Coordinates of N, CA and C and ligand atoms in Angstrom, one line a residue:
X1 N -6.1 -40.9 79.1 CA -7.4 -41.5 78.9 C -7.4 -43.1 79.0
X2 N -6.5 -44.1 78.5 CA -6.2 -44.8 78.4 C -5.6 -45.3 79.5
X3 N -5.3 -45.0 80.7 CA -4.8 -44.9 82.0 C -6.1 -44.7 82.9
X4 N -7.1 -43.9 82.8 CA -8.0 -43.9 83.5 C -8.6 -45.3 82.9
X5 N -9.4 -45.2 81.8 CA -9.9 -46.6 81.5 C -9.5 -47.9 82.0
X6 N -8.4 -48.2 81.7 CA -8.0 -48.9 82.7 C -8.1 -49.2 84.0
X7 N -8.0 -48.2 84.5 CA -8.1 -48.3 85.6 C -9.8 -48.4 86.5
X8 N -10.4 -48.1 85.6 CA -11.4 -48.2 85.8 C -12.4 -49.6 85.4
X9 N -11.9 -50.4 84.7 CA -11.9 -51.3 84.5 C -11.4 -52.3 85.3
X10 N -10.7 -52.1 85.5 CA -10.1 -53.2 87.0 C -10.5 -52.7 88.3
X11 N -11.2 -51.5 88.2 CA -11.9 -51.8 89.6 C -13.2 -52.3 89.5
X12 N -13.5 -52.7 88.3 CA -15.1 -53.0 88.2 C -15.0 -54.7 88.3
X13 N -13.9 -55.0 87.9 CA -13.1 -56.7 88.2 C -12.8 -57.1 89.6
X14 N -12.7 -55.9 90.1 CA -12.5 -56.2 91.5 C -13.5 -55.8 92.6
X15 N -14.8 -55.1 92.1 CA -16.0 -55.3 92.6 C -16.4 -56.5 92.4
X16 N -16.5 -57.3 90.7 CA -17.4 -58.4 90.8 C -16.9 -59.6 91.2
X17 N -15.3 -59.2 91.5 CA -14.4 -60.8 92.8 C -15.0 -60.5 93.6
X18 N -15.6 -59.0 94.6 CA -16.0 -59.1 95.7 C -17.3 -59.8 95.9
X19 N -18.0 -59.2 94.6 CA -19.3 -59.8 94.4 C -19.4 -61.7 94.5
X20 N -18.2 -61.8 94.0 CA -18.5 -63.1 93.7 C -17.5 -63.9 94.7
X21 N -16.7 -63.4 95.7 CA -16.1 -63.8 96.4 C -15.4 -64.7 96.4
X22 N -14.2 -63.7 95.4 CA -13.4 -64.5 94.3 C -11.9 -63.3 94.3
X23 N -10.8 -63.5 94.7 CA -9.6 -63.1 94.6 C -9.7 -62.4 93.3
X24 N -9.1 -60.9 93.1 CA -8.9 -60.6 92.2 C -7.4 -61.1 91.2
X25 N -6.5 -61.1 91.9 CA -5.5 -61.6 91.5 C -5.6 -62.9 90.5
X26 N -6.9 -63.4 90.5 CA -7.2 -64.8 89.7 C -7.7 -64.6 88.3
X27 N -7.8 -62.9 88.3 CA -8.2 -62.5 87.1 C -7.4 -61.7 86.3
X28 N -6.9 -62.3 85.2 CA -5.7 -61.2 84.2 C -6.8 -60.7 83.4
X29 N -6.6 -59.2 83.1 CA -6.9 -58.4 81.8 C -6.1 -58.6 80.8
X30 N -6.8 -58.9 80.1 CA -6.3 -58.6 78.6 C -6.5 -58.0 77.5
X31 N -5.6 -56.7 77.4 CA -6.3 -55.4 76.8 C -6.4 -55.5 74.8
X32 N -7.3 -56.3 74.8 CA -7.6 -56.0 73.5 C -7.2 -55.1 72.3
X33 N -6.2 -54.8 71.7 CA -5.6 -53.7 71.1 C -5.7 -53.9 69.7
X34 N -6.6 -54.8 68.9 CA -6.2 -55.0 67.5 C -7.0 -53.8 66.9
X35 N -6.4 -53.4 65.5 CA -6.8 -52.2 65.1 C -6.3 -50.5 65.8
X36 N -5.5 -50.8 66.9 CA -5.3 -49.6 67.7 C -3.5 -49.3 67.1
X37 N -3.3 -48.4 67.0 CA -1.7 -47.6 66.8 C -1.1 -47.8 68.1
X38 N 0.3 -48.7 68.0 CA 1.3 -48.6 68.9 C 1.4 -47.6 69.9
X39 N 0.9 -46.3 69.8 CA 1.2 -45.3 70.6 C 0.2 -45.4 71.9
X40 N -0.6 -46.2 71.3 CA -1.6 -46.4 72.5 C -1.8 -47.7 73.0
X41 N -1.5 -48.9 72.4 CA -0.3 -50.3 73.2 C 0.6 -49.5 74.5
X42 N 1.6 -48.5 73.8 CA 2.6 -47.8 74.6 C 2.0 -47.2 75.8
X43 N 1.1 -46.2 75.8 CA 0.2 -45.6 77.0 C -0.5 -47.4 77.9
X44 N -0.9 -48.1 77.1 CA -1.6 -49.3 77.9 C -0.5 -49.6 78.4
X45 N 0.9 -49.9 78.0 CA 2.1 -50.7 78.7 C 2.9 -50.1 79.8
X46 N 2.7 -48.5 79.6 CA 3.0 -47.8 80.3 C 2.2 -47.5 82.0
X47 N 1.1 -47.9 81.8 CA -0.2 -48.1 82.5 C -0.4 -49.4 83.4
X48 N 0.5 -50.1 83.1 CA 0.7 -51.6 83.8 C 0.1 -52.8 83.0
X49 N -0.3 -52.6 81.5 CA -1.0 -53.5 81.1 C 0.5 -54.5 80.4
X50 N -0.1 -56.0 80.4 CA 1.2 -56.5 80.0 C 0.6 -58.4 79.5
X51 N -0.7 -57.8 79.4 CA -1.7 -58.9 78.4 C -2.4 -58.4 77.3
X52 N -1.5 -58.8 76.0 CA -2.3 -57.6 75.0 C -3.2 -59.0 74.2
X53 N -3.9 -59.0 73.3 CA -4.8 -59.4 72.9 C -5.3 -58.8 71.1
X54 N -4.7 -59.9 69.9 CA -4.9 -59.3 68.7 C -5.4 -60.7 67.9
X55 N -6.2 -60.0 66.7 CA -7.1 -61.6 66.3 C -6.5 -61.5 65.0
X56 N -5.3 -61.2 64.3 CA -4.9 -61.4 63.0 C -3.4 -61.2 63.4
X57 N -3.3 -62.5 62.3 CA -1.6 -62.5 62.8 C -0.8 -61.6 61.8
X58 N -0.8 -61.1 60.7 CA -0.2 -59.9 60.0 C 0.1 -58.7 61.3
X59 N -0.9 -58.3 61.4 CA -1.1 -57.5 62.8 C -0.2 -57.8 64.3
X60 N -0.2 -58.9 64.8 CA 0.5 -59.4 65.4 C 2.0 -59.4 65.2
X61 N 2.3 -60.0 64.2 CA 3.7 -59.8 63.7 C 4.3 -58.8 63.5
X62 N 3.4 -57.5 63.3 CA 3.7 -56.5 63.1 C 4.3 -55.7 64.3
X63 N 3.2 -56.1 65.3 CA 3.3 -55.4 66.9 C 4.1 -55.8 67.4
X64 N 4.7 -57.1 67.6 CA 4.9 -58.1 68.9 C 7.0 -57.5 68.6
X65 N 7.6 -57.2 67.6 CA 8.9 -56.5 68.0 C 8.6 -54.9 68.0
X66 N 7.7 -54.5 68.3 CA 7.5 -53.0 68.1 C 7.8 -52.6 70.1
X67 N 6.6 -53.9 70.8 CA 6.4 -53.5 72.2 C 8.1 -54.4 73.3
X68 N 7.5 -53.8 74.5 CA 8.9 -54.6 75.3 C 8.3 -55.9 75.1
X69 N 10.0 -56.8 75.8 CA 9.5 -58.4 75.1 C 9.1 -58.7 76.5
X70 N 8.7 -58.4 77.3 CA 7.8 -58.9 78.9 C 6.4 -59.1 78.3
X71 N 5.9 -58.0 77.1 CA 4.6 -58.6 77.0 C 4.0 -59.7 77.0
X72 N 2.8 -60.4 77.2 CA 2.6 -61.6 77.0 C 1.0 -61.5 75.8
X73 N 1.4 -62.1 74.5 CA 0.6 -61.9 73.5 C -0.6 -62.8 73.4
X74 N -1.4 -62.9 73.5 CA -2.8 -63.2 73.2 C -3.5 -63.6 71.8
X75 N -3.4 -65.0 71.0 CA -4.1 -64.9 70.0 C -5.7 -65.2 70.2
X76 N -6.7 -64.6 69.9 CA -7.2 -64.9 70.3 C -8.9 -64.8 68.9
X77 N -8.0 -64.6 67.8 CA -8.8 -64.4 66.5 C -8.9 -66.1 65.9
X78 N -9.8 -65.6 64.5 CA -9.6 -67.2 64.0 C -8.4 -67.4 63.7
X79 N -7.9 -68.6 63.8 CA -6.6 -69.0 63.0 C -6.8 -69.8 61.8
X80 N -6.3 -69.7 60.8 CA -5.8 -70.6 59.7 C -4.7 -71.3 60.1
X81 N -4.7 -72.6 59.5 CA -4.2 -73.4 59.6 C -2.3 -72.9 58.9
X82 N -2.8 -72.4 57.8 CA -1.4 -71.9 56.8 C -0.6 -70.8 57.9
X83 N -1.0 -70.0 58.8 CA -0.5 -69.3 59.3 C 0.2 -69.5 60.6
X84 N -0.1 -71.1 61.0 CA 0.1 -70.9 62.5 C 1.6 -71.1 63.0
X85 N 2.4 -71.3 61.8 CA 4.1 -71.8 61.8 C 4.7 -70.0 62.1
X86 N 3.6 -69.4 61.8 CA 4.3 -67.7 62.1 C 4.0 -67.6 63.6
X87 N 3.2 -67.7 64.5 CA 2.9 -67.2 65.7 C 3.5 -68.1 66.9
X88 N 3.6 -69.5 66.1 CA 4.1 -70.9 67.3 C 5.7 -70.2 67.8
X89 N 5.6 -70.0 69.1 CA 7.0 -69.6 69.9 C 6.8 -67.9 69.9
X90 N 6.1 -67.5 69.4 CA 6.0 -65.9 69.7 C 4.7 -65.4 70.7
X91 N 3.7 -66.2 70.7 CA 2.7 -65.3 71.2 C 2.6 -66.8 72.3
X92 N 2.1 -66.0 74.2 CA 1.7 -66.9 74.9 C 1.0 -67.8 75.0
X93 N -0.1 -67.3 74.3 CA -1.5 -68.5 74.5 C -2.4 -68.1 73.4
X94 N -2.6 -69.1 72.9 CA -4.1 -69.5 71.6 C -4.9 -69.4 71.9
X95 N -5.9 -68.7 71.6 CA -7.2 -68.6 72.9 C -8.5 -69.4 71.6
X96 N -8.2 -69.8 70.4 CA -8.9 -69.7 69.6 C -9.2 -71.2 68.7
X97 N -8.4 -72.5 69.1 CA -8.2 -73.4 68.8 C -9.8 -74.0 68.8
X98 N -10.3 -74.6 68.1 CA -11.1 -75.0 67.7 C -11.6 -76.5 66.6
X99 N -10.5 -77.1 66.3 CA -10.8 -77.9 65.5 C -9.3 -78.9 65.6
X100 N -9.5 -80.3 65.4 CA -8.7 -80.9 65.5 C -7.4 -80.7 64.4
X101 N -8.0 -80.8 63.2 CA -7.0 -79.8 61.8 C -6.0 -79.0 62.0
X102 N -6.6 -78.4 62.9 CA -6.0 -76.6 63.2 C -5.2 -77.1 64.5
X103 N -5.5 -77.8 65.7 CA -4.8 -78.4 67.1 C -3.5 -79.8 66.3
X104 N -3.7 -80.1 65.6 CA -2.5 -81.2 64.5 C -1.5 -80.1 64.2
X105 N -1.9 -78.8 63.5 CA -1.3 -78.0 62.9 C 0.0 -76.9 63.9
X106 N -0.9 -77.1 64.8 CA 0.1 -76.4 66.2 C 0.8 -76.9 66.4
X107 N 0.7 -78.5 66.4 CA 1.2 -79.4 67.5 C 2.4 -79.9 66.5
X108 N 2.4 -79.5 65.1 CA 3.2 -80.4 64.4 C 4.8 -78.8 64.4
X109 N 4.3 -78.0 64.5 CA 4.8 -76.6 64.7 C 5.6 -76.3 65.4
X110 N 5.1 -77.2 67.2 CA 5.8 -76.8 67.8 C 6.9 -77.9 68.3
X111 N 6.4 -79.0 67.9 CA 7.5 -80.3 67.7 C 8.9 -79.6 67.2
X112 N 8.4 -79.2 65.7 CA 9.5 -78.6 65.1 C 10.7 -77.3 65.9
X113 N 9.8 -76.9 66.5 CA 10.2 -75.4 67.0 C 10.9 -76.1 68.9
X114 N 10.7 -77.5 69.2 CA 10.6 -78.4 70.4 C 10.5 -77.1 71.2
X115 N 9.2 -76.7 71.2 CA 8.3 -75.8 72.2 C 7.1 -76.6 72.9
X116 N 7.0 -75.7 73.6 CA 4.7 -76.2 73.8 C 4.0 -75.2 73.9
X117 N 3.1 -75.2 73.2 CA 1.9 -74.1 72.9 C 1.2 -74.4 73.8
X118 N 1.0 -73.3 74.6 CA -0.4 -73.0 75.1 C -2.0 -72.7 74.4
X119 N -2.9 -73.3 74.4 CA -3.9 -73.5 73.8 C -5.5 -73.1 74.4
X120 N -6.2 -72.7 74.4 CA -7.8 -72.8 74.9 C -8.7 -73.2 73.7
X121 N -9.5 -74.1 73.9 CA -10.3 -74.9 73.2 C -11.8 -73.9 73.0
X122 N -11.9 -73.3 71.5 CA -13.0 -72.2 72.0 C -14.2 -73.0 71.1
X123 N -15.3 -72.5 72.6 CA -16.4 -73.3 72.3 C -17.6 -72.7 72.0
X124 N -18.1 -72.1 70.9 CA -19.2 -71.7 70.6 C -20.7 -72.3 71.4
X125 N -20.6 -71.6 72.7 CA -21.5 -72.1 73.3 C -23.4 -71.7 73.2
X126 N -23.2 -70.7 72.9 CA -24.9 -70.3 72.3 C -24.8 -70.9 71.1
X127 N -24.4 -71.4 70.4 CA -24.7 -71.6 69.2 C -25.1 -71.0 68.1
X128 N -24.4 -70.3 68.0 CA -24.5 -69.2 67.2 C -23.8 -69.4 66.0
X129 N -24.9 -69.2 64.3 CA -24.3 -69.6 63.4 C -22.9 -69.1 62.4
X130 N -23.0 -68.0 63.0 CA -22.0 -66.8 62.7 C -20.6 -66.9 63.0
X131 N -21.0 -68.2 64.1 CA -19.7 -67.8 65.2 C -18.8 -69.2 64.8
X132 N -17.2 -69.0 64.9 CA -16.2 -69.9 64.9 C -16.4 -71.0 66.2
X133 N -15.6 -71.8 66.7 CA -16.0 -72.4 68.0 C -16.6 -73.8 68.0
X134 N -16.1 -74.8 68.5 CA -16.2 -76.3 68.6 C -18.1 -76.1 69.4
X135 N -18.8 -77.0 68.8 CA -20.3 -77.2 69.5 C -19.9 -77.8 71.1
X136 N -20.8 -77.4 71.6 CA -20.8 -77.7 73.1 C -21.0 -79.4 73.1
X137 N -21.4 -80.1 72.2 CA -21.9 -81.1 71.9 C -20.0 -82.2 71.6
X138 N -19.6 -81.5 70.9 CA -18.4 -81.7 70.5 C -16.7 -81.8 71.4
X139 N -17.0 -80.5 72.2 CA -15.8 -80.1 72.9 C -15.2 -81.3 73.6
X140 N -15.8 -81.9 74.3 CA -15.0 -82.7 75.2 C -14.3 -83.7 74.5
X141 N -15.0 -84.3 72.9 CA -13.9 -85.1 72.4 C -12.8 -84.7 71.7
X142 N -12.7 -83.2 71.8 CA -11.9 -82.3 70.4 C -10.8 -82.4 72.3
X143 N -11.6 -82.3 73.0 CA -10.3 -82.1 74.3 C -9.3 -83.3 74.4
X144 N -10.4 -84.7 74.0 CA -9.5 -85.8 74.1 C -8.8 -85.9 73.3
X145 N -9.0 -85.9 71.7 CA -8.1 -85.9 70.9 C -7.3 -84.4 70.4
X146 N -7.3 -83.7 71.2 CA -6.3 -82.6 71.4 C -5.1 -83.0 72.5
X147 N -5.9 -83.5 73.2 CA -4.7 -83.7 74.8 C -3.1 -84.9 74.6
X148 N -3.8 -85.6 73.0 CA -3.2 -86.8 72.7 C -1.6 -86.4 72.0
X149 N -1.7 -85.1 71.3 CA -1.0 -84.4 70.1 C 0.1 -83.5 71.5
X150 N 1.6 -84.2 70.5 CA 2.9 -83.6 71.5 C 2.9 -81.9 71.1
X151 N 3.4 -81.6 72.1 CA 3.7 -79.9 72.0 C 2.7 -79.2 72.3
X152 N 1.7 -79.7 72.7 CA 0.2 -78.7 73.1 C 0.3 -79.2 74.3
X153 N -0.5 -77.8 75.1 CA -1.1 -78.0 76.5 C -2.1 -77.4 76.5
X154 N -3.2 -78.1 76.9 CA -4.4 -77.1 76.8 C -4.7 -76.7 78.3
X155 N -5.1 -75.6 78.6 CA -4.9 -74.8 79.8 C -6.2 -74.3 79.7
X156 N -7.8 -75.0 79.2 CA -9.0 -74.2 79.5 C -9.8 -74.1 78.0
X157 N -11.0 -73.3 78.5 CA -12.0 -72.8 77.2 C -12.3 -71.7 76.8
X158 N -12.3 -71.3 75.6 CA -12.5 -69.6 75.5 C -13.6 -69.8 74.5
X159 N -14.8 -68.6 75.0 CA -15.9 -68.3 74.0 C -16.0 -66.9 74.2
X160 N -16.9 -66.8 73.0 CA -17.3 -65.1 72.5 C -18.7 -65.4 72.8
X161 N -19.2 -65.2 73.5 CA -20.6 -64.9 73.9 C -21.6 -63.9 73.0
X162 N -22.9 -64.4 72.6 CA -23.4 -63.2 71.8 C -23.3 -61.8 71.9
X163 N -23.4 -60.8 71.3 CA -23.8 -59.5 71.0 C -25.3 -59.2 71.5
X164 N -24.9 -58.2 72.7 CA -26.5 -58.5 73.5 C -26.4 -57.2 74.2
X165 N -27.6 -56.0 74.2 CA -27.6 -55.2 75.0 C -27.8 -55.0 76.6
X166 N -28.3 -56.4 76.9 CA -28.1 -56.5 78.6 C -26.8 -57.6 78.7
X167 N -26.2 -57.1 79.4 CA -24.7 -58.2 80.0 C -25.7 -59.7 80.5
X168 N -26.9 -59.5 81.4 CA -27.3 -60.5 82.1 C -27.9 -61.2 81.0
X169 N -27.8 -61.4 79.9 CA -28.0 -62.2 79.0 C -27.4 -63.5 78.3
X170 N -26.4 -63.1 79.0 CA -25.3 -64.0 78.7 C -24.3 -65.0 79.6
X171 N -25.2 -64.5 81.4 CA -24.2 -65.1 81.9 C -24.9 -66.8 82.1
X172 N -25.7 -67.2 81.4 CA -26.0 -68.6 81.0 C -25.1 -69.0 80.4
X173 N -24.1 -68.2 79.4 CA -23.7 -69.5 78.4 C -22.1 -69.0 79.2
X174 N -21.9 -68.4 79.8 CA -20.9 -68.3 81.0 C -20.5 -69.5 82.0
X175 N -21.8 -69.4 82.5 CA -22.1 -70.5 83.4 C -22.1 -71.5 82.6
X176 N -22.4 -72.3 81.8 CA -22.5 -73.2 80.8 C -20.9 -73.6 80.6
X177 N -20.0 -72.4 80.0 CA -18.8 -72.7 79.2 C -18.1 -73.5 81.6
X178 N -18.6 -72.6 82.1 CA -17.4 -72.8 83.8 C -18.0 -74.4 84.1
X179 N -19.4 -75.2 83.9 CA -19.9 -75.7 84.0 C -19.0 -77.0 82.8
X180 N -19.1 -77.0 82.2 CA -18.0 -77.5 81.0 C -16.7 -78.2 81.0
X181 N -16.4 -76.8 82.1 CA -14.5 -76.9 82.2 C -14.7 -78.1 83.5
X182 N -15.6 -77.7 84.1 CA -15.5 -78.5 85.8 C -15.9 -80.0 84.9
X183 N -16.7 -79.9 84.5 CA -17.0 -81.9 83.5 C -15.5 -82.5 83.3
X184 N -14.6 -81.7 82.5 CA -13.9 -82.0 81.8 C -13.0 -82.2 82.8
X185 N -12.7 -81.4 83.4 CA -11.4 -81.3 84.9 C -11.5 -82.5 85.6
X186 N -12.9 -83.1 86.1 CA -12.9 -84.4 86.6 C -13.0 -85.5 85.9
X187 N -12.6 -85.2 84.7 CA -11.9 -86.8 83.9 C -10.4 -87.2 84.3
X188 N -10.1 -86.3 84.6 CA -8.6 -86.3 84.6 C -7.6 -86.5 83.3
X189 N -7.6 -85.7 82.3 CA -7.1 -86.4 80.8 C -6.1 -86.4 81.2
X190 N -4.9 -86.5 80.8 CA -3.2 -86.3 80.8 C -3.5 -84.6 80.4
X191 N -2.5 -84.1 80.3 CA -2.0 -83.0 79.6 C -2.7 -81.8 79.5
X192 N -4.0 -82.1 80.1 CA -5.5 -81.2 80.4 C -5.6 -80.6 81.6
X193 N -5.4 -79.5 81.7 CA -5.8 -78.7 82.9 C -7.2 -77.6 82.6
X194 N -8.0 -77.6 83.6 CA -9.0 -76.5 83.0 C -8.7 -75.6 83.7
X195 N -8.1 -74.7 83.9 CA -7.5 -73.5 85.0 C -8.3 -72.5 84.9
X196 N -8.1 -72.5 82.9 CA -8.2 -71.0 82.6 C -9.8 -71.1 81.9
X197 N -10.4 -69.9 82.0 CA -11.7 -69.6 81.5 C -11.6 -68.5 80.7
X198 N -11.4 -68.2 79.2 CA -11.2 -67.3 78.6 C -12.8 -66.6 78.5
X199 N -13.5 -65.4 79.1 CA -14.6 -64.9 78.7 C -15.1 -63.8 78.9
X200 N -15.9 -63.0 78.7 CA -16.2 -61.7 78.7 C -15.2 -60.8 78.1
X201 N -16.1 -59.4 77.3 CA -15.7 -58.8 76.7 C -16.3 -57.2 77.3
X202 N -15.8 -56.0 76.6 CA -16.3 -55.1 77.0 C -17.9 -55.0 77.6
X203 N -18.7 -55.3 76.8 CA -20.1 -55.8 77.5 C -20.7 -56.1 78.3
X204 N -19.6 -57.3 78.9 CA -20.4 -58.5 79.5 C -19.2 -58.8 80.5
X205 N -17.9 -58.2 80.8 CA -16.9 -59.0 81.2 C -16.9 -58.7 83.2
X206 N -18.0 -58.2 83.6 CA -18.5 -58.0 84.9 C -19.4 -59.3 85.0
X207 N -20.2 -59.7 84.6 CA -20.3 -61.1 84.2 C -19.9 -62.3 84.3
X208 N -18.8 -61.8 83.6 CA -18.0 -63.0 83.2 C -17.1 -63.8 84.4
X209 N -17.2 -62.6 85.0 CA -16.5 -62.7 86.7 C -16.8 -63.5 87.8
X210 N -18.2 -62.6 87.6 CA -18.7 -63.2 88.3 C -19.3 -64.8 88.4
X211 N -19.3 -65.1 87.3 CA -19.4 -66.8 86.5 C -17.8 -67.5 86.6
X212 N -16.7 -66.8 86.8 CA -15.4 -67.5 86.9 C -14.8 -67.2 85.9
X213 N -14.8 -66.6 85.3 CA -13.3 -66.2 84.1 C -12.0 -65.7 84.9
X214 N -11.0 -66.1 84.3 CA -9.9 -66.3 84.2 C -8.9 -65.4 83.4
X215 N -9.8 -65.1 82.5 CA -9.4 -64.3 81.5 C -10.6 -63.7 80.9
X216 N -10.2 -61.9 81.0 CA -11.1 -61.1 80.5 C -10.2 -60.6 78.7
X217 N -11.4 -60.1 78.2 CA -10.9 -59.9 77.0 C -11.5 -58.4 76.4
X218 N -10.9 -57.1 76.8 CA -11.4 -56.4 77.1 C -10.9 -55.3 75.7
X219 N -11.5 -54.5 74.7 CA -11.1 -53.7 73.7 C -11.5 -52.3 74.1
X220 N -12.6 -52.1 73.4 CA -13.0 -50.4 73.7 C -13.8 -50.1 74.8
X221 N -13.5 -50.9 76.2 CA -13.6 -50.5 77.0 C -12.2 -49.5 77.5
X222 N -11.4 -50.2 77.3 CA -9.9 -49.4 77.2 C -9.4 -48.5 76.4
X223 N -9.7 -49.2 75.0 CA -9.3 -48.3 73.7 C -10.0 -47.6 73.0
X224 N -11.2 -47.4 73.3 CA -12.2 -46.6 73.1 C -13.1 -47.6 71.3
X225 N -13.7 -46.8 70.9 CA -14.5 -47.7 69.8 C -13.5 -48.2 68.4
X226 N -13.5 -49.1 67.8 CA -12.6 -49.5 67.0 C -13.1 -48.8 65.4
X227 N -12.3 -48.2 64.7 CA -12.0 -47.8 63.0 C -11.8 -48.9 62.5
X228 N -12.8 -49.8 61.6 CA -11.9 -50.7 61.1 C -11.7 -50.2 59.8
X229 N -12.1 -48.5 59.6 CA -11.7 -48.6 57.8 C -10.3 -47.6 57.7
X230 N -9.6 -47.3 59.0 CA -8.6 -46.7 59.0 C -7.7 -47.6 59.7
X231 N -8.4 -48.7 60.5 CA -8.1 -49.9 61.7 C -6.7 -50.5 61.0
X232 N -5.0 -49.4 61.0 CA -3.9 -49.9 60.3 C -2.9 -49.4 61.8
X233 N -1.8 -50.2 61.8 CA -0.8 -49.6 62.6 C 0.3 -48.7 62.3
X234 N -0.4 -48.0 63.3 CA 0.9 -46.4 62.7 C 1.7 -46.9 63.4
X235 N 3.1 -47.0 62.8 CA 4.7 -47.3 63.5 C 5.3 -45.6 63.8
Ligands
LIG1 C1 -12.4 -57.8 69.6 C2 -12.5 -58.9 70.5 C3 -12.6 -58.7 71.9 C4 -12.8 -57.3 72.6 O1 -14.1 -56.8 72.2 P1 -14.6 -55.5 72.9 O2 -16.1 -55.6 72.8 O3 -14.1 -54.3 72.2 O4 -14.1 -55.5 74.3 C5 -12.7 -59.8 72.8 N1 -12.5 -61.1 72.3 C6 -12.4 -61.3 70.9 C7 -12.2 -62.7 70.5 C8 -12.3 -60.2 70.0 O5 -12.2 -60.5 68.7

């Protein structure tokens, strides 16, 4: 099941590269797995997936010696500041950084650890009150004084786009976040690349493609609907 979905999923990524006349290869999946049992990580890894994606680091910590170490881990939940000395040198990229506090907190982490964190600056672009994410109003100076801080590299923007029953609802604030990255890419900061476009989710992530993501962020399209009152890892 989890092998078809998949796979069915990356060809719908590779209709909207055609659509959008855009290399597929410029687009990684990242299969969403938080709340899901190892045994079905294992069927995704077995399946070719090798971009997992979890938004609590208890959870993380839990999975990341369970799977092979080729994975490449994904945070992409809120972070707390108190927690981020657990994930700095274990998981690839931050998709979730948002506040200068929290980008100090990495950067002082990975000094220690003399790493560099990969980072994406996430920008609450609808504006939505609910939602984590630097104001669109905001981002470009949280970029400058992120780009300044040793041990980070920021590699792009990640948003969560509203909850919306038409996908075409959303590819404004899509367009908006790609519209964003291109502003920022022609400042030239130091240490700033906008490469990566963290966006679209099960919903919306045909969309998101076609607007330029970089990175899809994909859950029960793969893993089918989430339990969060059983949502524990069976080892
Ligand atoms: C859960 C989650 C996803 C995946 O959501 P689906 O709708 O299940 O695809 C993507 N991004 C973030 C930040 C998430 O927390």
């Amino acid at each position: 099941m989890i092998r078809d979905n998949l796979e069915q999923v990356k060809q719908k990524i590779k209709d909207a590269c055609d659509r959008a006349g855009r290399d597929e290869k410029d687009v990684t999946l990242i299969s969403v797995s938080k709340t899901k049992p190892l045994s079905m990580l294992t069927e995704a890894y077995e399946a070719g997936a090798r971009d997992f994606g979890e938004n609590k680091v208890q959870e993380l910590l839990d999975k990341i010696p369970l799977m092979p170490e080729d994975v490449r881990w994904h945070m992409i939940g809120h972070l707390q500041r108190n927690k981020v000395k657990y994930i700095v040198g274990k998981v690839y990229m931050i998709h979730s950084v948002d506040s200068l506090r929290l980008a100090e907190e990495i950067s002082k982490e990975a000094v220690k650890q003399q790493t560099e964190v990969r980072i994406l600056l996430e920008v609450n672009v609808a504006g939505e009150e609910s939602k984590f994410g630097a104001t669109v109003e905001e981002t470009e100076e949280l970029v400058q004084s992120v780009s300044r801080l040793p041990g980070i590299r920021i590699c792009g923007l990640m948003t969560i786009a509203p909850f919306v029953e038409n996908a075409e609802d959303n590819r404004l604030y899509f367009r908006k976040l790609r519209q964003m990255s291109v502003d920022i890419e022609r400042k030239n900061i130091d240490n700033v690349s906008m490469n990566v476009l963290s966006m679209g989710m099960t919903g919306d992530y045909t969309v998101a493609v076609e607007e330029g993501a970089a990175y899809v962020r994909v859950g029960t399209g793969i893993f089918g609907e989430r339990d969060y009152v059983k949502g524990m890892v069976n080892k």
